[in-house]
Amino acid sequence: MRTKVGQGIGLVLILLWCLFPVAWILSLSFKSVEEAAAGSPQFLPKDPTLDTYQVVLQDADFQRALINSFGISLIATTLSVILATLAAYAIARLDFTGKRVVLSIALAIAMFPVVSLVGPLFDQWRVLGLFDTWPGLIIPYMSFTLPLAIWTLSAFFREIPWEMEQAAQVDGATAWQAFRKVIVPLAAPGVFTAAILTFFFAWNDFVFGISLTSTTDARPVPAQLAFFVGPDQFNAPTSTLAAASMMVTVPIIIIVLLFQRKIVAGLTSGAVKG
Amino acid sequence: MATGAVTAPRPQASDRARRAATERSRGENRLGWKLVAPAVVMMLLVTAYPMFRALYLSLYKYRLTAPEDREFVGLNNYLAVLTDSLWWIDVGNTVFIMVVTVAVELVIGFAFAMVMHRLIFARGIVRTSILIPYGIITVVSAFAWQFAFSLNNGFVNGWLPLVGDDFNWFGSKWPALFAICVSEIWKTTPFMSLLLLAGLSQISEDMLEAAKVDGATWWQRLWKVIIPNMRAAIMVAVLFRALDAFRIFDNIYVMTRGAQGTESASFLTYRQVIEQFELGIGSALSVLLFLSVMLIAFLLVKLFKVDLAAARQEG
């Protein structure tokens, strides 16, 4: 009985911790622009309104940033996961010299201070014509998501019973059939998990987003949020920003709701044995 | 000579087998490298090459607005940075944020992990909720907390008992740093707790049961059984979070823009390059930032004696 009560309290505390700030942004987004401008230090809105969402939805720059973010993140995720799958397969299944070197490089890059690249990349990208373009962001996103994707995938691939491929071939399946019917279904969850984590990373990036873009041609959502002025230039767009924040958080909540088990498995794979 | 004499009389069959084996392993080697090459090239392209370029540019006086005036100045940029108190203040801020956030996250994250580990109901709900701060954009988290602490629209002043309603959190250095730490801690504690949870689930129940039977109290079991047995998980979590916290940028950019002396080393570097166009000084800062991260990683690994490659490779 005592443990149950303790568990209940712990559970409530965790839920409060995680959801309270989200509830706060949600509540703020329902305050009207006037209310926020006049100052409203109370938690709940006096007169809830959806106007802020309308303002955000009609903001052309924000729409463009959403397209940029989705496009850039999806392309970077796809390419990164393809390269990581090849590398992770080699690391999990093949015996080759320099395996540790590859893992060490990945580790070093995961810890790399990204801001220190901003200067040289800013300079180079302008020379190469990559500044303020989609590829200009896709390339660094790939480099920085590869370590995470490689670890996650190699941890998953190590768990796959690869003998089943041969067993299927002994049972008369062709090499392609064995691969498609046996290996792909076993590997797919890992690949999918790596893709989600990679997407989160790209979707969250701010440093490259503000440094390597200058217009809405490629500016992603986090950077756009930081530059958001709103329709009324003389008042801080507090509640409108909250509405915009909510809109970019909803996709994350949906992904988390659908795939929580996989994401947790991916995040912790390889961090500790098991 | 001697070895040749020994190997020569070996029967041909085994020789052929061995040759086949080396042929096979050579093939495996080649395939292995072919498969990892694209990923390795991609990772190095955007890190190693620009880093060398930063090293090169850091030796020049180079403003992007006046590229023709570029001139070689040797180590003067480094000298200028290292003798400037701003650099040391910013490094101090960064280390402060790193130590405070990681320490607080470790305690709260551990408590969360203990709760989640023992939980028999509502596991899905907890897992989903805990992933929301992890998945949320850092900029959004920064805005949420900036507004919460703000003078005009924040509820924090009204809710906190000892703080006056007109207290401006962003008006001076330490309260502003506190607000920055809160946003950072809120967003990254879940990640910490999930890593610790994975370590916690490795501990055998039998061992805990045995300790219980032997009369160990809850506190003793925690310090003598649980924590020593999840050392590896704690170390990995601390190392990753510490290096991540040292790079803090997003929260500071959104919440204070470095005002009131709340700048971090990353923010200073960004400001020099992107806002001041000082590529020479900025590159020197980049190199110093890189070296700082290397130093911290080295110290942590030495201090904790973690074999990271092994910890990661075991999977």
XYZ file of C-alpha atoms in Angstrom:
589
model
C 0.000 0.000 0.000
C 2.730 2.415 1.001
C 4.704 1.727 -2.149
C 1.592 2.311 -4.238
C 1.047 5.736 -2.687
C 4.718 6.550 -3.170
C 4.490 5.481 -6.783
C 1.409 7.582 -7.275
C 3.150 10.667 -5.907
C 6.230 10.022 -8.039
C 4.056 9.563 -11.091
C 2.231 12.844 -10.502
C 5.518 14.678 -9.998
C 6.952 13.344 -13.259
C 3.803 14.208 -15.173
C 3.768 17.721 -13.668
C 7.417 18.259 -14.541
C 6.956 17.158 -18.134
C 3.586 18.624 -18.975
C 3.302 21.783 -16.918
C 5.463 24.010 -19.180
C 3.581 22.672 -22.201
C 0.305 23.591 -20.500
C 1.778 27.028 -19.843
C 2.568 27.666 -23.523
C -0.858 26.339 -24.458
C -2.536 28.661 -21.977
C -0.421 31.595 -23.125
C -1.340 30.937 -26.740
C -5.025 31.463 -25.879
C -4.403 34.945 -24.499
C -5.261 37.695 -26.937
C -2.461 39.896 -28.243
C -3.919 42.857 -26.336
C -4.091 40.956 -23.081
C -0.460 39.845 -23.355
C 0.676 43.336 -24.360
C -1.104 44.918 -21.398
C 0.602 42.409 -19.136
C -1.147 39.375 -17.730
C 0.912 37.619 -15.131
C -1.791 35.084 -14.272
C -1.459 31.533 -15.576
C -4.787 31.237 -17.401
C -6.112 33.597 -20.061
C -8.872 36.022 -19.032
C -10.672 35.729 -22.297
C -9.494 32.684 -24.298
C -9.192 33.266 -28.040
C -7.906 31.420 -31.085
C -6.935 34.612 -32.918
C -3.256 34.025 -32.290
C -3.373 30.769 -34.248
C -5.015 32.541 -37.135
C -2.270 35.160 -37.155
C 0.414 32.478 -37.175
C -1.279 30.448 -39.882
C -1.506 33.508 -42.108
C 2.116 34.460 -41.564
C 3.840 33.700 -44.870
C 7.315 33.581 -43.329
C 6.189 31.057 -40.768
C 4.546 28.854 -43.407
C 7.726 28.973 -45.416
C 9.788 28.077 -42.330
C 7.539 25.079 -41.688
C 8.074 23.870 -45.248
C 11.823 24.436 -44.945
C 12.042 22.605 -41.647
C 10.005 19.614 -42.769
C 11.780 19.354 -46.116
C 15.292 19.807 -44.818
C 14.789 17.531 -41.814
C 13.153 14.773 -43.871
C 15.835 14.804 -46.581
C 18.655 14.924 -44.040
C 17.034 12.088 -42.071
C 16.582 9.883 -45.121
C 20.129 10.343 -46.385
C 21.654 10.058 -42.942
C 19.790 6.842 -42.160
C 20.798 5.278 -45.483
C 24.491 5.985 -44.884
C 24.210 4.941 -41.240
C 22.510 1.655 -42.178
C 25.419 0.708 -44.445
C 27.972 1.667 -41.812
C 26.106 0.004 -38.940
C 25.738 -3.212 -40.927
C 29.495 -3.282 -41.438
C 30.152 -2.513 -37.776
C 27.707 -5.100 -36.466
C 28.414 -7.928 -38.896
C 31.823 -7.610 -40.523
C 35.218 -7.968 -39.030
C 37.422 -5.204 -40.357
C 40.377 -3.266 -39.080
C 39.596 0.241 -37.992
C 36.138 -0.506 -36.664
C 37.104 1.199 -33.426
C 38.424 4.170 -35.390
C 35.042 4.627 -37.045
C 33.237 4.399 -33.705
C 35.691 6.856 -32.164
C 35.162 9.341 -34.992
C 31.418 9.071 -34.475
C 31.854 9.604 -30.741
C 34.090 12.619 -31.243
C 31.608 14.192 -33.615
C 28.706 13.631 -31.247
C 30.592 15.751 -28.724
C 31.790 18.361 -31.188
C 31.113 21.994 -30.256
C 28.943 22.850 -33.266
C 29.350 26.590 -32.847
C 33.054 26.319 -33.620
C 32.103 25.271 -37.171
C 29.857 28.223 -37.774
C 32.688 30.571 -38.803
C 34.461 28.377 -41.341
C 31.184 27.010 -42.745
C 29.713 30.501 -43.062
C 32.788 31.497 -45.069
C 32.909 28.332 -47.213
C 29.193 28.101 -47.886
C 29.184 31.612 -49.342
C 32.025 30.726 -51.682
C 30.360 27.458 -52.708
C 26.921 29.006 -53.114
C 25.499 26.806 -50.356
C 24.710 29.712 -48.041
C 20.986 30.119 -47.423
C 20.041 26.986 -49.373
C 18.508 23.657 -48.379
C 21.641 21.616 -49.137
C 23.610 24.096 -47.034
C 21.695 22.865 -43.993
C 21.138 19.258 -45.073
C 24.891 18.596 -45.234
C 25.740 19.664 -41.660
C 22.584 17.989 -40.326
C 23.698 14.732 -41.921
C 27.171 14.985 -40.417
C 25.834 15.589 -36.949
C 23.059 13.004 -36.975
C 25.212 10.202 -38.380
C 26.880 9.331 -35.043
C 23.534 8.912 -33.285
C 22.117 6.916 -36.207
C 25.192 4.675 -36.463
C 25.162 3.802 -32.759
C 21.465 3.176 -32.593
C 21.514 1.030 -35.701
C 24.605 -0.974 -34.846
C 23.115 -1.734 -31.423
C 19.925 -2.930 -33.110
C 21.735 -4.901 -35.809
C 23.805 -6.754 -33.239
C 20.595 -8.192 -31.812
C 19.339 -9.563 -35.120
C 19.653 -13.358 -35.465
C 21.407 -13.270 -38.825
C 21.545 -17.098 -39.041
C 17.880 -16.944 -39.943
C 18.869 -15.597 -43.335
C 20.878 -18.738 -44.080
C 18.161 -20.915 -42.588
C 15.662 -19.393 -44.981
C 18.009 -20.022 -47.895
C 18.466 -23.643 -46.835
C 14.685 -23.899 -46.819
C 14.713 -22.901 -50.473
C 14.349 -19.123 -50.398
C 16.447 -17.120 -52.850
C 19.011 -14.701 -51.412
C 16.704 -11.786 -52.202
C 13.684 -13.475 -50.652
C 15.674 -14.321 -47.532
C 16.768 -10.714 -47.270
C 13.340 -9.247 -47.933
C 11.220 -11.637 -45.917
C 13.574 -12.281 -43.010
C 16.117 -9.520 -42.552
C 14.128 -6.462 -43.576
C 11.282 -7.059 -41.097
C 13.835 -7.624 -38.331
C 15.913 -4.563 -39.163
C 13.054 -2.194 -39.974
C 12.188 -1.204 -36.372
C 15.789 -0.196 -35.720
C 16.015 1.814 -38.904
C 12.734 3.495 -38.082
C 13.853 4.385 -34.566
C 17.109 5.828 -35.867
C 15.068 7.884 -38.311
C 12.889 9.360 -35.548
C 15.887 10.334 -33.419
C 17.619 11.833 -36.447
C 14.522 13.797 -37.341
C 14.258 15.196 -33.799
C 17.836 16.380 -33.988
C 17.410 18.124 -37.333
C 14.053 19.602 -36.311
C 15.606 21.010 -33.115
C 18.735 22.556 -34.617
C 19.155 26.255 -34.046
C 22.865 27.058 -34.414
C 23.143 26.170 -38.110
C 19.634 27.415 -38.755
C 20.444 30.984 -37.790
C 24.058 31.073 -38.991
C 23.813 29.531 -42.434
C 20.632 31.206 -43.621
C 19.727 34.820 -44.159
C 16.264 34.746 -45.753
C 13.162 32.604 -45.679
C 14.615 30.591 -48.598
C 16.009 28.065 -46.156
C 15.394 29.417 -42.669
C 14.013 26.624 -40.454
C 11.347 26.931 -37.765
C 13.525 27.469 -34.653
C 15.360 30.339 -36.319
C 12.100 31.799 -37.602
C 10.652 31.664 -34.094
C 13.613 33.604 -32.746
C 13.126 36.305 -35.404
C 9.351 36.375 -35.142
C 8.035 39.911 -34.810
C 4.324 39.432 -35.352
C 1.922 41.796 -37.015
C 2.227 44.461 -34.331
C 5.804 45.678 -34.307
C 5.438 47.725 -31.161
C 4.281 44.963 -28.866
C 6.216 41.795 -28.124
C 4.269 38.990 -29.803
C 4.175 36.877 -26.652
C 0.925 35.022 -27.214
C 1.411 34.724 -30.971
C 4.828 33.213 -30.350
C 3.245 30.808 -27.903
C 0.755 29.779 -30.590
C 3.564 29.255 -33.101
C 5.478 27.262 -30.491
C 2.451 25.088 -29.874
C 2.087 24.410 -33.579
C 5.632 23.139 -33.925
C 5.323 21.097 -30.736
C 2.201 19.225 -31.816
C 4.034 17.104 -34.445
C 6.574 16.136 -31.783
C 3.809 15.142 -29.365
C 2.132 13.033 -32.059
C 5.396 11.254 -32.931
C 6.099 10.651 -29.247
C 2.574 9.329 -28.615
C 2.806 6.885 -31.485
C 6.353 5.659 -31.059
C 7.304 6.176 -27.390
C 8.461 2.597 -26.872
C 10.737 2.647 -29.924
C 12.214 6.051 -29.086
C 13.139 4.994 -25.569
C 14.721 1.803 -26.882
C 16.718 3.807 -29.419
C 17.850 6.465 -26.966
C 19.185 3.977 -24.488
C 20.567 1.396 -26.919
C 24.288 1.177 -26.664
C 24.424 3.622 -23.774
C 24.618 0.695 -21.410
C 24.969 -2.962 -22.086
C 21.646 -4.570 -22.883
C 65.306 -16.783 -42.284
C 64.438 -19.018 -39.386
C 60.726 -18.467 -39.793
C 60.938 -19.240 -43.494
C 62.564 -22.560 -42.648
C 59.749 -23.410 -40.307
C 56.874 -22.510 -42.556
C 58.264 -24.048 -45.742
C 57.598 -27.707 -44.950
C 53.977 -27.134 -44.024
C 51.507 -29.209 -45.937
C 49.997 -27.510 -48.942
C 46.393 -28.028 -47.960
C 46.569 -25.910 -44.818
C 48.520 -23.306 -46.710
C 45.751 -23.022 -49.236
C 43.182 -22.859 -46.475
C 45.074 -20.103 -44.820
C 45.425 -18.202 -48.034
C 41.698 -18.580 -48.549
C 41.115 -17.317 -45.026
C 43.263 -14.228 -45.483
C 41.668 -13.695 -48.872
C 38.289 -13.854 -47.203
C 39.246 -11.544 -44.352
C 40.795 -9.138 -46.826
C 37.547 -9.164 -48.734
C 35.632 -8.553 -45.541
C 37.973 -5.713 -44.715
C 37.437 -4.143 -48.100
C 33.670 -4.516 -47.904
C 33.675 -3.136 -44.373
C 35.493 -0.010 -45.427
C 33.346 0.399 -48.522
C 30.253 0.364 -46.340
C 31.489 2.779 -43.692
C 33.332 5.099 -46.087
C 30.360 7.282 -47.121
C 29.361 7.885 -43.515
C 32.929 8.591 -42.417
C 33.553 10.987 -45.312
C 30.295 12.772 -44.586
C 31.138 13.132 -40.891
C 34.630 14.437 -41.536
C 33.697 16.707 -44.429
C 31.785 19.120 -42.247
C 33.922 18.797 -39.105
C 37.572 17.977 -39.745
C 38.013 20.137 -42.812
C 36.352 23.278 -41.392
C 38.239 22.762 -38.144
C 41.557 22.821 -40.019
C 40.367 25.843 -41.875
C 39.500 27.539 -38.582
C 42.974 26.716 -37.367
C 44.420 28.384 -40.464
C 42.132 31.435 -40.364
C 42.789 31.939 -36.665
C 46.336 33.017 -37.575
C 45.050 35.911 -39.664
C 43.504 39.247 -39.007
C 40.455 38.772 -41.174
C 37.220 40.694 -41.266
C 34.608 39.441 -43.699
C 33.641 43.001 -44.528
C 37.204 43.790 -45.618
C 38.639 40.579 -47.089
C 41.486 42.405 -48.889
C 42.947 43.588 -45.606
C 43.609 40.050 -44.468
C 47.031 39.786 -42.892
C 49.027 37.161 -41.065
C 49.253 37.902 -37.344
C 50.513 34.615 -35.916
C 49.140 33.824 -32.491
C 47.961 37.373 -31.815
C 44.293 36.431 -32.053
C 44.751 33.820 -29.354
C 46.650 36.295 -27.260
C 43.881 38.857 -27.696
C 41.220 36.346 -26.625
C 43.114 34.854 -23.706
C 44.029 38.223 -22.236
C 40.481 39.513 -22.527
C 38.443 39.191 -19.350
C 35.286 38.680 -21.437
C 36.516 35.255 -22.592
C 37.170 34.171 -19.017
C 33.832 35.512 -17.779
C 32.067 33.623 -20.560
C 34.001 30.432 -19.877
C 33.140 30.857 -16.200
C 29.425 31.194 -17.062
C 29.593 28.142 -19.282
C 31.299 25.999 -16.658
C 28.855 27.260 -14.025
C 25.876 26.308 -16.185
C 27.449 22.942 -16.973
C 28.156 22.024 -13.354
C 24.833 23.238 -11.980
C 22.626 21.720 -14.665
C 24.383 18.352 -14.734
C 24.363 18.060 -10.932
C 20.684 18.939 -10.635
C 19.741 16.733 -13.586
C 21.633 13.808 -12.127
C 19.676 13.998 -8.860
C 16.243 14.628 -10.393
C 16.903 12.253 -13.282
C 17.875 9.529 -10.856
C 14.736 10.071 -8.801
C 12.628 9.889 -11.988
C 14.423 6.733 -13.058
C 13.737 5.099 -9.684
C 10.041 5.957 -9.954
C 9.800 4.718 -13.546
C 11.689 1.537 -12.711
C 9.306 0.531 -9.944
C 6.161 1.720 -11.669
C 3.676 -1.057 -12.397
C 0.912 1.057 -13.902
C 0.686 3.938 -16.365
C 4.089 3.101 -17.866
C 3.072 4.189 -21.364
C 1.793 7.548 -20.137
C 4.989 8.239 -18.211
C 7.169 7.245 -21.139
C 5.192 9.486 -23.463
C 5.300 12.466 -21.102
C 8.967 12.133 -20.384
C 9.749 12.212 -24.088
C 7.911 15.490 -24.637
C 10.576 17.760 -23.065
C 13.194 15.679 -24.865
C 11.500 16.154 -28.231
C 10.479 19.782 -27.839
C 12.548 22.355 -29.709
C 15.041 24.015 -27.337
C 14.000 27.426 -28.636
C 10.394 26.678 -27.632
C 11.500 25.603 -24.162
C 13.512 28.814 -23.871
C 10.488 30.906 -24.839
C 8.206 29.054 -22.430
C 10.530 29.741 -19.498
C 11.384 33.248 -20.589
C 7.691 34.104 -20.588
C 7.172 32.275 -17.284
C 9.871 34.405 -15.659
C 8.982 37.606 -17.490
C 7.863 40.692 -15.634
C 4.789 41.375 -17.765
C 3.431 37.965 -18.578
C 5.043 35.523 -16.217
C 3.375 33.663 -13.383
C 6.606 32.868 -11.522
C 6.732 36.079 -9.476
C 3.143 35.688 -8.423
C 3.607 32.043 -7.437
C 6.915 32.246 -5.613
C 6.370 33.313 -1.996
C 9.595 35.217 -1.308
C 9.853 37.040 -4.627
C 8.289 40.430 -5.129
C 5.848 40.885 -8.019
C 8.106 43.454 -9.642
C 11.271 41.372 -9.551
C 12.993 41.395 -12.937
C 14.669 38.026 -13.445
C 16.457 39.205 -16.562
C 17.645 42.455 -14.996
C 20.814 41.081 -13.438
C 23.267 38.303 -14.015
C 22.569 35.537 -11.491
C 18.766 35.509 -11.664
C 19.049 35.462 -15.466
C 21.503 32.560 -15.335
C 19.090 30.816 -12.961
C 16.271 31.137 -15.500
C 18.572 29.827 -18.245
C 19.518 26.837 -16.087
C 15.850 26.085 -15.384
C 15.052 25.873 -19.088
C 18.113 23.712 -19.751
C 17.364 21.401 -16.823
C 13.699 21.046 -17.731
C 14.451 20.038 -21.284
C 17.304 17.600 -20.688
C 16.456 15.842 -17.416
C 14.274 13.290 -19.260
C 17.212 12.213 -21.411
C 19.311 11.779 -18.294
C 16.579 9.806 -16.537
C 16.117 7.443 -19.493
C 19.843 6.660 -19.611
C 19.814 6.066 -15.846
C 16.683 3.934 -16.129
C 18.464 1.699 -18.627
C 21.330 1.325 -16.150
C 18.927 0.662 -13.301
C 17.229 -2.174 -15.143
C 20.590 -3.946 -15.422
C 20.820 -4.456 -11.681
C 19.769 -7.943 -10.670
C 16.780 -8.161 -8.349
C 18.439 -11.092 -6.546
C 21.275 -8.897 -5.404
C 18.866 -6.309 -4.006
C 16.811 -9.032 -2.382
C 19.940 -10.499 -0.791
C 20.928 -7.103 0.585
C 17.425 -6.698 1.976
C 17.523 -10.104 3.659
C 20.883 -9.196 5.180
C 19.204 -6.253 6.821
C 20.457 -3.406 4.631
C 18.308 -0.279 4.874
C 16.912 1.449 1.793
C 19.630 4.069 2.014
C 22.369 1.440 2.292
C 20.991 -0.501 -0.638
C 20.963 2.696 -2.707
C 24.594 3.602 -1.961
C 26.149 0.145 -1.623
C 24.291 -1.851 -4.244
C 22.406 0.280 -6.744
C 24.787 3.165 -7.414
C 28.041 1.154 -7.613
C 26.374 -1.272 -10.006
C 25.199 1.363 -12.436
C 28.422 3.327 -12.480
C 28.854 2.877 -16.220
C 25.392 4.241 -16.996
C 25.906 7.225 -14.694
C 29.265 8.032 -16.264
C 27.969 7.864 -19.818
C 24.990 10.048 -18.902
C 27.174 12.611 -17.121
C 29.758 12.736 -19.883
C 27.199 13.250 -22.624
C 25.187 15.802 -20.740
C 28.234 17.714 -19.525
C 29.587 18.146 -23.034
C 26.142 19.032 -24.274
C 25.678 21.626 -21.521
C 29.082 23.116 -22.268
C 27.860 23.923 -25.782
C 24.846 25.844 -24.442
C 23.679 28.371 -27.006
C 19.962 28.216 -27.877
C 18.637 29.028 -24.407
C 20.970 31.992 -23.994
C 20.248 33.330 -27.465
C 16.499 33.345 -26.845
C 16.356 34.277 -23.170
C 18.988 37.001 -22.754
C 20.999 37.349 -25.959
C 24.012 37.367 -23.651
C 22.854 40.531 -21.867
C 23.709 41.137 -18.172
C 26.920 39.146 -18.558
C 25.138 35.863 -19.237
C 27.043 35.057 -22.422
C 28.446 31.540 -22.913
C 31.634 30.648 -24.774
C 29.565 29.352 -27.702
C 27.548 32.540 -27.839
C 30.691 34.675 -27.848
C 32.073 32.685 -30.772
C 28.832 33.023 -32.691
C 28.663 36.764 -32.019
C 32.206 37.388 -33.247
C 31.682 35.504 -36.493
C 28.084 36.127 -37.489
C 27.370 39.515 -35.974
C 30.816 41.156 -35.983
C 32.199 39.379 -39.080
C 35.506 38.929 -37.241
C 36.498 35.653 -38.830
C 40.078 35.776 -37.527
C 39.191 36.241 -33.855
C 36.127 34.055 -34.316
C 38.272 31.220 -35.673
C 40.637 31.518 -32.733
C 37.577 31.260 -30.479
C 36.388 28.218 -32.448
C 39.705 26.492 -31.899
C 39.708 27.372 -28.208
C 36.142 26.119 -27.843
C 37.108 22.874 -29.521
C 40.129 22.484 -27.252
C 37.975 23.184 -24.174
C 35.557 20.423 -25.134
C 38.461 18.033 -25.728
C 39.896 18.963 -22.345
C 36.598 18.413 -20.530
C 36.038 15.093 -22.277
C 39.583 14.037 -21.417
C 39.245 15.072 -17.773
C 35.895 13.348 -17.351
C 37.079 10.140 -18.974
C 40.235 10.148 -16.852
C 38.363 11.091 -13.714
C 35.726 8.406 -14.074
C 37.936 5.900 -15.868
C 35.181 5.135 -18.360
C 35.942 3.061 -21.389
C 33.510 4.839 -23.652
C 34.188 2.885 -26.801
C 33.588 -0.308 -24.840
C 30.474 1.063 -23.195
C 29.100 2.045 -26.567
C 30.263 -1.003 -28.448
C 28.793 -3.599 -26.138
C 25.284 -2.457 -27.021
